XYZ file of C-alpha atoms in Angstrom:
669
model
C 40.453 -150.385 -39.278
C 42.166 -151.696 -36.060
C 45.128 -150.135 -35.232
C 46.620 -153.720 -34.634
C 46.798 -154.450 -38.425
C 49.114 -151.658 -39.152
C 52.187 -154.019 -38.890
C 50.578 -157.011 -40.342
C 52.467 -158.779 -42.988
C 51.272 -160.486 -46.027
C 49.952 -163.783 -44.906
C 50.982 -165.869 -47.965
C 54.272 -164.708 -47.888
C 55.865 -166.617 -45.212
C 56.509 -170.091 -46.958
C 56.936 -173.511 -45.502
C 60.471 -173.738 -46.051
C 63.121 -172.715 -43.710
C 65.713 -171.349 -46.031
C 64.875 -167.581 -47.117
C 64.708 -166.568 -50.900
C 67.012 -164.296 -52.234
C 66.221 -160.643 -52.524
C 66.780 -159.774 -56.115
C 67.140 -156.170 -57.222
C 66.993 -154.215 -60.388
C 66.581 -155.568 -63.776
C 66.933 -159.130 -62.395
C 64.169 -158.647 -59.943
C 62.182 -157.363 -62.521
C 62.886 -160.209 -64.924
C 62.038 -162.778 -62.167
C 58.625 -161.065 -61.194
C 58.004 -160.848 -65.271
C 58.569 -164.533 -65.351
C 56.432 -165.543 -62.659
C 53.833 -163.261 -63.733
C 53.859 -164.850 -67.060
C 53.727 -168.521 -65.778
C 50.672 -167.668 -63.432
C 48.829 -166.088 -66.434
C 49.620 -169.075 -68.590
C 48.113 -171.286 -66.148
C 45.354 -168.954 -65.669
C 44.794 -169.467 -69.593
C 45.334 -173.146 -69.818
C 42.136 -173.559 -67.608
C 39.928 -172.191 -70.512
C 42.329 -173.603 -73.391
C 43.619 -176.719 -72.230
C 46.723 -178.217 -73.457
C 48.057 -181.638 -73.360
C 48.561 -182.722 -69.435
C 52.537 -183.826 -69.907
C 53.154 -180.699 -72.045
C 51.364 -178.458 -69.487
C 53.426 -179.979 -66.754
C 56.610 -179.955 -68.123
C 56.107 -176.402 -69.536
C 55.554 -175.131 -66.157
C 58.475 -177.032 -64.586
C 60.565 -175.617 -67.339
C 59.893 -172.047 -65.691
C 59.609 -172.912 -62.398
C 62.901 -174.832 -61.915
C 64.985 -172.255 -63.103
C 63.410 -169.639 -60.745
C 64.004 -172.037 -57.964
C 67.837 -171.663 -58.381
C 67.680 -167.866 -59.068
C 65.492 -167.139 -56.094
C 66.901 -169.757 -53.479
C 70.319 -169.560 -51.973
C 72.395 -172.557 -52.080
C 72.928 -172.522 -48.379
C 75.099 -175.603 -48.462
C 75.074 -177.624 -44.925
C 75.759 -181.206 -44.281
C 72.421 -183.176 -43.547
C 73.776 -184.228 -40.253
C 74.804 -180.486 -39.081
C 72.005 -179.259 -37.045
C 70.585 -175.767 -37.815
C 70.682 -173.043 -35.223
C 67.818 -173.065 -32.796
C 65.341 -170.247 -33.597
C 65.763 -167.171 -31.330
C 62.917 -165.175 -30.235
C 62.165 -162.008 -32.168
C 59.766 -159.053 -31.634
C 56.677 -158.952 -33.588
C 58.111 -156.013 -35.714
C 61.014 -158.286 -37.027
C 58.520 -161.073 -37.325
C 56.261 -158.953 -39.797
C 59.753 -157.842 -41.617
C 60.584 -161.418 -41.993
C 57.140 -162.293 -43.484
C 57.446 -159.736 -46.289
C 55.571 -160.496 -49.320
C 56.813 -162.837 -51.687
C 57.528 -160.339 -54.486
C 60.085 -158.763 -52.084
C 62.402 -161.982 -52.688
C 62.496 -160.282 -56.002
C 62.844 -156.801 -55.092
C 64.989 -155.359 -52.494
C 68.539 -154.932 -51.396
C 70.929 -156.281 -54.106
C 71.712 -159.670 -53.836
C 72.500 -161.834 -56.901
C 72.773 -165.438 -57.845
C 76.329 -166.814 -58.326
C 77.288 -168.222 -61.420
C 76.793 -171.781 -60.276
C 72.999 -170.815 -60.028
C 72.738 -169.424 -63.422
C 74.462 -172.623 -64.554
C 72.039 -174.903 -62.494
C 69.129 -172.707 -64.003
C 70.355 -172.850 -67.466
C 70.441 -176.660 -67.372
C 67.197 -176.933 -65.701
C 65.815 -174.901 -68.709
C 67.646 -176.959 -71.359
C 66.555 -180.475 -70.036
C 63.002 -179.462 -69.949
C 62.974 -177.632 -73.049
C 64.626 -180.558 -74.913
C 61.751 -183.133 -75.026
C 59.390 -180.059 -75.525
C 60.900 -179.649 -78.817
C 59.445 -182.813 -80.134
C 57.216 -184.341 -77.287
C 55.562 -186.821 -79.135
C 58.911 -188.505 -80.484
C 60.201 -187.941 -77.138
C 56.842 -189.846 -75.539
C 57.299 -192.711 -78.025
C 60.967 -193.596 -77.354
C 60.035 -193.630 -73.909
C 56.792 -195.913 -73.953
C 58.912 -198.115 -76.688
C 62.003 -198.459 -74.100
C 64.266 -196.989 -76.967
C 65.572 -193.770 -75.206
C 68.820 -192.601 -76.621
C 71.992 -191.983 -74.706
C 70.829 -187.884 -74.746
C 67.577 -188.799 -73.328
C 69.054 -190.913 -70.382
C 71.603 -187.994 -69.782
C 69.041 -185.445 -69.832
C 67.039 -187.268 -67.321
C 69.666 -187.885 -64.807
C 70.592 -184.326 -64.753
C 66.832 -183.196 -64.094
C 66.924 -185.728 -61.490
C 70.086 -184.301 -59.944
C 68.746 -180.640 -60.069
C 65.553 -181.604 -58.747
C 67.434 -183.170 -55.432
C 69.294 -180.024 -55.315
C 66.000 -177.673 -55.610
C 64.542 -179.575 -52.692
C 67.720 -179.329 -50.702
C 67.330 -175.520 -51.328
C 63.638 -175.006 -50.362
C 62.842 -177.519 -47.797
C 66.372 -179.103 -46.699
C 68.155 -182.253 -46.788
C 65.592 -184.610 -45.563
C 63.492 -185.060 -48.812
C 66.387 -184.897 -50.821
C 67.771 -187.687 -48.971
C 64.661 -189.854 -48.977
C 64.352 -189.621 -52.900
C 68.014 -190.682 -53.303
C 67.094 -193.639 -51.085
C 64.276 -194.552 -53.438
C 66.574 -194.148 -56.393
C 69.132 -196.365 -54.959
C 66.343 -199.005 -54.212
C 65.072 -198.853 -57.792
C 68.646 -199.437 -59.190
C 70.108 -202.198 -56.651
C 66.942 -203.747 -55.493
C 67.325 -206.461 -57.725
C 70.477 -207.668 -55.594
C 68.214 -208.120 -52.421
C 67.961 -211.514 -51.099
C 65.210 -213.230 -53.032
C 63.269 -214.188 -49.874
C 63.051 -210.263 -49.027
C 59.438 -208.983 -49.650
C 60.784 -205.630 -50.902
C 63.023 -207.148 -53.389
C 62.345 -206.773 -57.073
C 64.092 -207.652 -60.212
C 65.919 -204.607 -60.726
C 66.010 -201.766 -63.377
C 68.849 -200.080 -65.298
C 69.416 -196.438 -65.700
C 67.347 -196.081 -68.899
C 64.226 -198.075 -67.498
C 64.296 -195.742 -64.326
C 64.663 -192.525 -66.720
C 62.028 -193.722 -68.549
C 59.696 -194.082 -65.877
C 60.351 -190.660 -64.289
C 61.012 -188.518 -67.419
C 59.157 -189.752 -70.095
C 55.360 -189.775 -68.933
C 53.228 -188.899 -66.153
C 54.271 -191.651 -63.444
C 57.288 -189.857 -62.205
C 58.417 -186.186 -62.153
C 55.209 -185.215 -64.189
C 52.566 -186.985 -62.161
C 49.850 -186.130 -60.229
C 51.701 -184.115 -57.339
C 53.173 -181.930 -60.388
C 49.775 -181.626 -61.970
C 48.438 -180.228 -58.490
C 51.227 -177.732 -58.340
C 50.908 -176.552 -61.727
C 47.181 -176.123 -61.463
C 45.218 -176.003 -58.107
C 48.173 -174.649 -55.838
C 49.150 -171.792 -58.471
C 45.766 -170.928 -59.254
C 44.606 -170.680 -55.439
C 47.903 -168.727 -54.799
C 46.982 -166.083 -57.229
C 43.537 -165.932 -55.637
C 45.167 -165.680 -52.301
C 47.463 -162.835 -53.760
C 44.431 -160.943 -55.267
C 42.876 -161.280 -51.717
C 45.557 -160.097 -50.002
C 46.136 -157.014 -52.154
C 42.563 -155.921 -52.443
C 42.660 -155.534 -48.576
C 40.680 -158.647 -47.471
C 43.580 -159.678 -45.108
C 43.187 -156.512 -43.277
C 39.417 -156.945 -43.132
C 39.481 -160.602 -41.642
C 41.682 -159.506 -38.917
C 39.574 -156.436 -38.195
C 36.374 -158.101 -38.194
C 37.942 -160.849 -35.969
C 39.086 -158.090 -33.605
C 35.584 -156.436 -33.680
C 33.501 -159.437 -33.338
C 34.828 -160.508 -29.777
C 35.086 -157.487 -27.584
C 34.082 -157.593 -24.103
C 34.949 -161.161 -22.281
C 38.296 -162.283 -20.728
C 38.552 -165.185 -23.663
C 37.771 -162.810 -26.419
C 41.278 -162.356 -27.475
C 41.951 -165.974 -27.736
C 38.780 -166.332 -29.593
C 39.591 -163.498 -31.924
C 42.963 -164.883 -32.839
C 41.634 -168.197 -33.599
C 38.789 -166.546 -35.740
C 41.279 -164.702 -37.541
C 43.447 -167.886 -38.180
C 40.296 -169.455 -39.800
C 39.761 -166.295 -42.097
C 43.349 -165.883 -43.051
C 43.527 -169.607 -44.113
C 41.100 -168.689 -46.753
C 43.808 -166.576 -48.260
C 47.024 -168.588 -47.253
C 46.456 -172.232 -46.911
C 49.747 -172.391 -45.229
C 50.186 -173.159 -41.580
C 53.381 -171.549 -40.776
C 52.745 -168.569 -43.156
C 49.326 -168.023 -40.881
C 51.003 -168.354 -37.842
C 53.646 -165.767 -38.530
C 51.347 -163.299 -40.101
C 48.681 -163.558 -37.511
C 51.464 -163.750 -34.763
C 52.870 -160.431 -35.655
C 49.490 -159.041 -35.203
C 47.979 -160.650 -32.579
C 50.719 -160.964 -30.042
C 50.747 -157.649 -28.451
C 46.979 -158.263 -27.944
C 47.528 -161.622 -26.420
C 50.065 -160.090 -23.911
C 48.109 -157.222 -23.058
C 45.330 -159.785 -22.023
C 47.453 -161.636 -19.798
C 48.411 -164.573 -21.669
C 51.870 -166.201 -21.048
C 54.119 -166.527 -23.686
C 53.927 -170.214 -24.374
C 49.915 -170.187 -24.038
C 49.735 -167.347 -26.304
C 52.263 -169.168 -28.842
C 49.924 -172.347 -28.434
C 46.985 -170.165 -29.828
C 48.805 -169.022 -32.445
C 50.027 -172.056 -33.674
C 46.930 -173.901 -33.306
C 44.872 -171.188 -35.262
C 47.598 -171.033 -37.823
C 47.569 -174.744 -38.590
C 43.727 -174.423 -38.967
C 44.639 -172.837 -42.228
C 45.320 -176.073 -43.831
C 42.437 -177.745 -42.547
C 39.817 -175.460 -43.245
C 37.605 -174.973 -46.500
C 37.437 -173.650 -48.826
C 41.335 -173.289 -49.399
C 42.702 -176.617 -47.862
C 46.609 -177.298 -48.208
C 48.012 -178.611 -51.128
C 47.519 -182.295 -49.851
C 43.911 -181.660 -50.215
C 44.091 -181.198 -53.998
C 46.099 -184.079 -54.442
C 43.246 -186.183 -52.492
C 40.658 -184.821 -55.142
C 43.157 -186.047 -57.889
C 43.831 -189.670 -56.458
C 40.372 -190.268 -55.793
C 38.792 -188.876 -58.893
C 36.375 -186.962 -57.179
C 35.671 -183.091 -57.188
C 37.380 -180.568 -55.267
C 33.836 -179.692 -53.580
C 33.538 -183.275 -52.091
C 37.042 -183.189 -50.606
C 35.800 -179.894 -48.592
C 32.672 -181.759 -47.844
C 35.041 -184.576 -46.353
C 36.773 -181.615 -44.278
C 33.839 -179.687 -43.131
C 32.793 -181.635 -39.792
C 36.385 -182.352 -38.768
C 37.333 -178.577 -39.203
C 34.150 -177.726 -36.953
C 35.430 -180.368 -34.339
C 38.880 -178.945 -34.526
C 37.840 -175.327 -33.823
C 35.523 -176.553 -31.266
C 38.512 -178.163 -29.604
C 40.430 -174.624 -29.686
C 37.642 -172.683 -28.599
C 36.885 -174.951 -25.336
C 40.584 -174.817 -24.730
C 40.688 -171.267 -24.906
C 37.763 -170.597 -22.479
C 39.166 -173.028 -19.892
C 42.673 -171.180 -19.935
C 41.175 -167.782 -19.945
C 39.737 -168.966 -16.349
C 42.978 -170.375 -15.543
C 45.303 -167.674 -16.534
C 42.968 -164.931 -15.255
C 43.073 -163.006 -18.582
C 41.098 -159.770 -19.152
C 39.344 -158.091 -21.826
C 41.379 -155.870 -24.347
C 39.844 -153.042 -26.017
C 40.968 -152.560 -29.798
C 40.366 -149.727 -31.937
C 38.063 -151.108 -34.321
C 34.646 -150.505 -35.882
C 31.638 -152.304 -34.768
C 31.206 -155.757 -36.781
C 28.079 -154.673 -38.550
C 29.712 -151.275 -39.833
C 32.873 -153.545 -41.299
C 30.576 -156.148 -42.966
C 28.396 -153.270 -44.575
C 31.505 -151.638 -45.900
C 33.720 -154.610 -46.750
C 31.800 -157.494 -46.252
C 32.208 -158.099 -50.230
C 35.263 -159.805 -49.461
C 33.507 -162.860 -48.619
C 31.461 -162.956 -51.942
C 34.248 -164.629 -53.796
C 34.883 -167.258 -51.473
C 30.841 -168.231 -51.367
C 31.243 -168.266 -55.272
C 33.817 -170.859 -55.271
C 31.726 -173.238 -53.538
C 28.834 -172.230 -55.688
C 30.336 -172.833 -58.669
C 31.548 -176.045 -57.600
C 27.964 -177.062 -56.648
C 26.918 -175.875 -60.115
C 29.674 -178.653 -61.948
C 31.990 -176.025 -62.486
C 35.720 -177.539 -62.054
C 37.662 -176.193 -59.063
C 39.997 -174.576 -61.747
C 37.197 -172.501 -63.220
C 35.645 -171.512 -60.249
C 38.843 -170.200 -58.702
C 39.424 -168.195 -61.823
C 36.147 -166.839 -62.002
C 36.269 -165.917 -58.076
C 39.780 -164.202 -58.768
C 38.394 -161.952 -61.312
C 35.233 -161.243 -58.986
C 37.794 -160.301 -56.265
C 39.681 -158.463 -58.682
C 36.644 -156.353 -59.796
C 35.308 -155.740 -56.231
C 38.649 -154.365 -55.197
C 37.288 -151.046 -57.297
C 34.994 -150.519 -54.298
C 37.772 -149.551 -51.921
C 40.030 -146.615 -53.089
C 42.948 -147.670 -51.176
C 43.289 -151.052 -52.644
C 42.102 -150.852 -56.063
C 43.818 -153.607 -58.154
C 45.454 -151.483 -60.912
C 48.036 -152.830 -63.310
C 51.044 -152.690 -60.982
C 48.980 -154.678 -58.209
C 47.758 -157.262 -60.465
C 51.289 -157.831 -61.716
C 52.678 -158.141 -58.159
C 49.539 -160.655 -57.555
C 50.383 -162.793 -60.419
C 54.101 -162.781 -59.587
C 53.383 -163.993 -56.241
C 51.298 -166.825 -57.888
C 54.450 -168.452 -59.125
C 56.989 -167.227 -56.635
C 54.901 -168.718 -53.695
C 54.888 -171.868 -55.115
C 58.389 -172.630 -56.123
C 58.943 -174.557 -53.033
C 55.872 -176.511 -53.400
C 56.975 -177.094 -57.157
C 60.215 -178.629 -56.159
C 58.774 -180.978 -53.539
C 55.817 -181.963 -56.060
C 58.286 -182.995 -58.850
C 60.884 -184.644 -56.547
C 58.079 -186.587 -54.756
C 57.219 -187.830 -58.215
C 60.516 -189.668 -57.720
C 59.095 -191.456 -54.917
C 55.812 -192.065 -56.682
C 57.316 -193.340 -59.682
C 59.976 -195.797 -58.028
C 57.141 -197.139 -55.824
C 54.869 -197.704 -59.017
C 57.602 -199.342 -61.048
C 59.073 -201.692 -58.352
C 55.520 -202.411 -56.650
C 56.961 -201.164 -52.956
C 53.627 -200.001 -52.241
C 51.992 -203.152 -52.164
C 54.827 -204.948 -50.656
C 55.103 -202.226 -47.570
C 51.429 -202.206 -47.189
C 51.323 -205.852 -47.011
C 54.084 -205.482 -44.092
C 52.275 -203.160 -42.174
C 49.223 -205.550 -42.308
C 51.210 -208.390 -41.294
C 53.239 -206.500 -38.556
C 49.792 -205.358 -37.172
C 48.341 -209.471 -37.217
C 45.595 -208.030 -39.468
C 44.034 -205.833 -36.582
C 42.744 -202.429 -37.803
C 43.303 -200.831 -34.702
C 46.870 -201.464 -34.777
C 47.272 -200.694 -38.118
C 45.444 -197.583 -37.920
C 47.670 -196.752 -34.922
C 51.027 -197.731 -36.851
C 49.917 -195.593 -39.804
C 49.166 -192.551 -37.582
C 52.642 -192.753 -36.074
C 54.273 -193.389 -39.115
C 52.888 -190.647 -40.853
C 53.824 -188.275 -37.958
C 57.434 -189.253 -38.122
C 57.626 -189.095 -41.923
C 55.819 -185.313 -41.207
C 59.057 -184.661 -38.898
C 61.521 -184.848 -41.774
C 59.752 -183.915 -44.963
C 56.889 -181.050 -45.823
C 53.360 -181.836 -45.429
C 52.666 -182.271 -49.000
C 55.478 -184.670 -49.474
C 54.641 -186.877 -46.197
C 51.263 -187.012 -47.624
C 52.210 -188.278 -51.052
C 54.588 -190.828 -49.662
C 52.145 -192.142 -46.884
C 49.152 -192.271 -49.358
C 50.904 -194.621 -51.437
C 52.298 -196.857 -48.938
C 49.889 -196.619 -45.923
C 46.787 -195.937 -47.786
C 46.612 -199.484 -49.527
C 47.260 -201.119 -46.008
C 44.073 -199.450 -44.563
C 42.012 -200.019 -47.644
C 43.173 -203.736 -47.632
C 41.528 -204.030 -44.125
C 38.237 -202.438 -45.547
C 38.698 -198.914 -45.079
C 37.275 -196.882 -48.104
C 39.757 -194.774 -49.751
C 38.203 -191.597 -48.761
C 38.504 -192.483 -45.120
C 42.135 -193.753 -45.549
C 43.365 -190.699 -47.365
C 41.703 -188.238 -44.937
C 43.119 -190.068 -42.310
C 46.740 -189.544 -43.805
C 46.091 -186.013 -44.610
C 45.234 -185.022 -41.113
C 48.080 -186.734 -39.683
C 50.414 -185.344 -42.234
C 49.222 -181.636 -41.361
C 49.321 -182.521 -37.745
C 52.979 -183.092 -37.962
C 53.461 -179.318 -37.934
C 52.179 -179.347 -34.450
C 53.715 -182.279 -33.054
C 57.272 -182.378 -31.422
C 59.970 -182.228 -31.589
C 60.171 -179.983 -34.906
C 56.217 -178.530 -34.673
C 57.250 -175.944 -37.493
C 54.216 -173.671 -36.479
C 54.931 -173.899 -32.844
C 58.518 -173.155 -33.313
C 57.471 -169.803 -35.454
C 54.853 -169.046 -32.644
C 57.456 -169.202 -30.147
C 60.058 -167.299 -32.094
C 57.444 -164.233 -32.058
C 56.477 -164.663 -28.337
C 59.665 -165.452 -27.038
C 58.283 -168.352 -25.095
C 59.964 -171.499 -24.361
C 59.814 -173.645 -27.714
C 59.378 -177.048 -26.108
C 56.286 -175.738 -23.972
C 54.980 -173.777 -26.665
C 54.783 -176.962 -28.774
C 53.103 -179.002 -26.080
C 50.448 -176.277 -25.512
C 49.788 -176.362 -29.134
C 49.379 -180.147 -29.108
C 47.132 -179.858 -26.356
C 44.675 -177.266 -28.154
C 44.959 -179.840 -31.439
C 44.549 -182.887 -29.550
C 40.702 -183.653 -30.939
C 42.497 -183.327 -34.336
C 44.530 -186.240 -33.506
C 41.726 -188.943 -32.116
C 39.148 -187.811 -34.411
C 40.449 -189.290 -37.596
C 40.504 -192.610 -35.877
C 36.701 -192.175 -35.372
C 36.182 -192.302 -39.059
C 38.723 -195.149 -39.859
C 37.873 -197.634 -37.278
C 34.283 -197.252 -36.718
C 31.235 -198.096 -39.257
C 29.513 -194.825 -38.672
C 32.620 -193.004 -39.027
C 32.291 -192.280 -42.395
C 29.167 -189.934 -41.262
C 32.185 -187.550 -39.936
C 33.146 -187.118 -43.577
C 29.496 -186.016 -44.467
C 28.894 -189.518 -45.975
C 25.269 -191.243 -45.326
C 22.209 -190.311 -44.156
C 21.935 -186.560 -43.045
C 20.514 -187.610 -39.768
C 23.254 -190.142 -39.292
C 25.585 -187.392 -39.929
C 24.102 -184.940 -37.533
C 23.864 -187.232 -34.759
C 27.709 -188.640 -34.980
C 28.542 -184.900 -35.316
C 26.793 -184.130 -32.195
C 28.298 -187.093 -30.293
C 31.793 -186.174 -31.619
C 31.376 -182.644 -30.366
C 30.781 -184.034 -26.815
C 33.708 -186.234 -27.339
C 35.894 -183.184 -27.961
C 34.259 -181.312 -24.889
C 35.196 -184.231 -22.869
C 38.918 -184.292 -24.275
C 38.982 -180.630 -23.526
C 37.835 -180.898 -19.841
C 40.590 -183.845 -19.489
C 43.406 -181.739 -21.080
C 42.832 -178.413 -19.259
C 44.303 -177.289 -16.098
C 41.195 -176.130 -14.432
C 40.220 -179.434 -13.212
C 41.598 -182.089 -11.072
C 42.421 -186.063 -11.653
C 39.094 -186.984 -10.285
C 37.306 -185.093 -13.418
C 40.017 -185.355 -15.796
C 40.407 -189.246 -15.809
C 36.808 -189.946 -16.294
C 36.589 -187.243 -18.932
C 39.310 -188.954 -21.080
C 37.826 -192.120 -20.793
C 34.426 -190.594 -21.714
C 35.895 -189.109 -25.108
C 37.338 -192.562 -26.001
C 34.098 -194.087 -25.605
C 32.302 -191.489 -27.228
C 34.416 -191.579 -30.440
C 33.578 -195.452 -30.957
C 30.237 -193.820 -32.288
C 28.364 -197.002 -31.627
C 25.394 -197.114 -29.289
C 26.708 -198.918 -26.250
C 29.875 -197.114 -26.418
C 28.134 -193.958 -26.665
C 25.992 -194.654 -23.461
C 28.663 -195.545 -21.437
C 30.554 -192.625 -22.588
C 27.600 -190.434 -21.759
C 27.564 -191.867 -18.293
C 31.255 -191.504 -17.516
C 30.981 -187.984 -18.890
C 28.278 -187.186 -16.591
C 30.283 -188.687 -13.504
C 33.304 -186.375 -14.411
C 30.938 -183.368 -14.779
C 29.135 -184.196 -11.243
C 32.589 -184.753 -9.834
C 33.636 -181.069 -10.656
C 30.436 -179.503 -9.614
C 30.920 -181.236 -6.174
C 34.477 -180.185 -6.022
C 33.569 -176.730 -7.217
C 30.898 -176.248 -4.506
C 33.239 -177.434 -1.812
C 35.605 -174.795 -2.731
C 33.178 -172.188 -2.300
C 33.744 -169.932 0.776
C 30.749 -170.860 3.332
């Protein structure tokens, strides 16, 4: 194994929230681990012994929400007070900061306060209360006959969820949820002529919508957290504990050895492979950076360029099959299609994304004069022969879904296979202790996402109850004067701006119910609309001024944060433009794998040329005589229509010719 791997941190460990979890010790830490492990085990059992949807989601939240208050500090801070800017940290410190999730439940003593225990007890009470007689509770909700205790419990749960998301992901989402609640209650007082006005709802009606059915707290987002996300997180934890993480990094280092662009390509490939374990952009960036930054530094990459490569490779974890981000699971539920079909939608855009990064790396390797770096790693063939079995469970997930197994069953079976195969490596055998840790991580890693999904149910429930989604989508279409191009541009900007304030999952959910209908009203298919929103929600993580993945990378390399953001943005630019292709052009659906195979391959090839043109336009290796026509060619090619394609090819040929002529003139006589 490569020596670079020795400082590696667990990839699923660094979570997408800024507030660190507590380190709980002793019996309390053990109790938290046991509770998390039991909840993960419950989620595994439910796959083969299903329970009623509302009961399952409510039970999951009844355990997860109290754990949030025990595992996360209050960290009370006013929303308008800025957080301290991140300071550069060495790779060793970054690796330590990315300690596995179970470290949040074991380590130096740190105990919850009395207020935390009170909140945890209240969360358990208000969720256990309806479970005591769920049928009667549901009947009271559907019949608008809630008791005073029902309403009080629902209001308490609402406040608890707002506090939970504040602790885990910050004030922004909590404030947005509060605004939607105020809108539901006071919207009836808006002027009659306002499009967003409604008849108004009292507290009992709002609580009934959010608390007693599957339209609010316990809606589709909560279903995704309690099934897809926790199951795939357990799977990732098993892969990590069984040695797959080290194997993926070592294989990447071994595969690219003796070229000046090899270090950059190695990091990007490792990011893709680590994405199968984590599915988190920030987590992958931190885990990868602690290992790869020393290699990039030895290769001669400036701090900002290295940070850009780390962040771009890390964010690919959310875009890369088979373990996409949480929003992808929600797409499957909203579209009522198999998760395998969503993976198919993501395949070509993912290939184009990584093509853009690899081309950018090749250009930067020449621009910065980087050099090959030797690492202590076995030959790739030897690694594959010895540890290649780690790929088998990944392939098995896809095969089982192709054989009409549900995604839930596929990932549980793959987890069992990965666990069994761990015994081929004596150093990483999954004994009872490691199995327990993996199960505990399955829950502890998803606590922030669970809080986000439950709170996002407030937004979805209010939008459904008030009809706000259709009203806002109509406003978007009216402002764009019915133009699909303007609607798409406005939608992309809106999703990106939303993503600056709230996590990827929450921004997708909000945008899907507001912006999705605006796109479909203009003839865009639901699959194209949701995938458009998905990509722009994900790309908010690399968009200035927040760009969490880029901030994490800059903290590791010690580079300038803003320049690291802009470098990351340059590497990921194709991912910003390609979604417009499958929304604005008739043949764009081919980029989602829809249509005749010949059309799919042709449009993929044309899009690859467009990505190459973008790399030429944004790279610093050429001058404006080449870059300007290359940018024009990229835009023309992404129209995916015969005439624009022909024009784009002609302009691209002109850019290449200009580059060759200028290069020849620079050669010494």
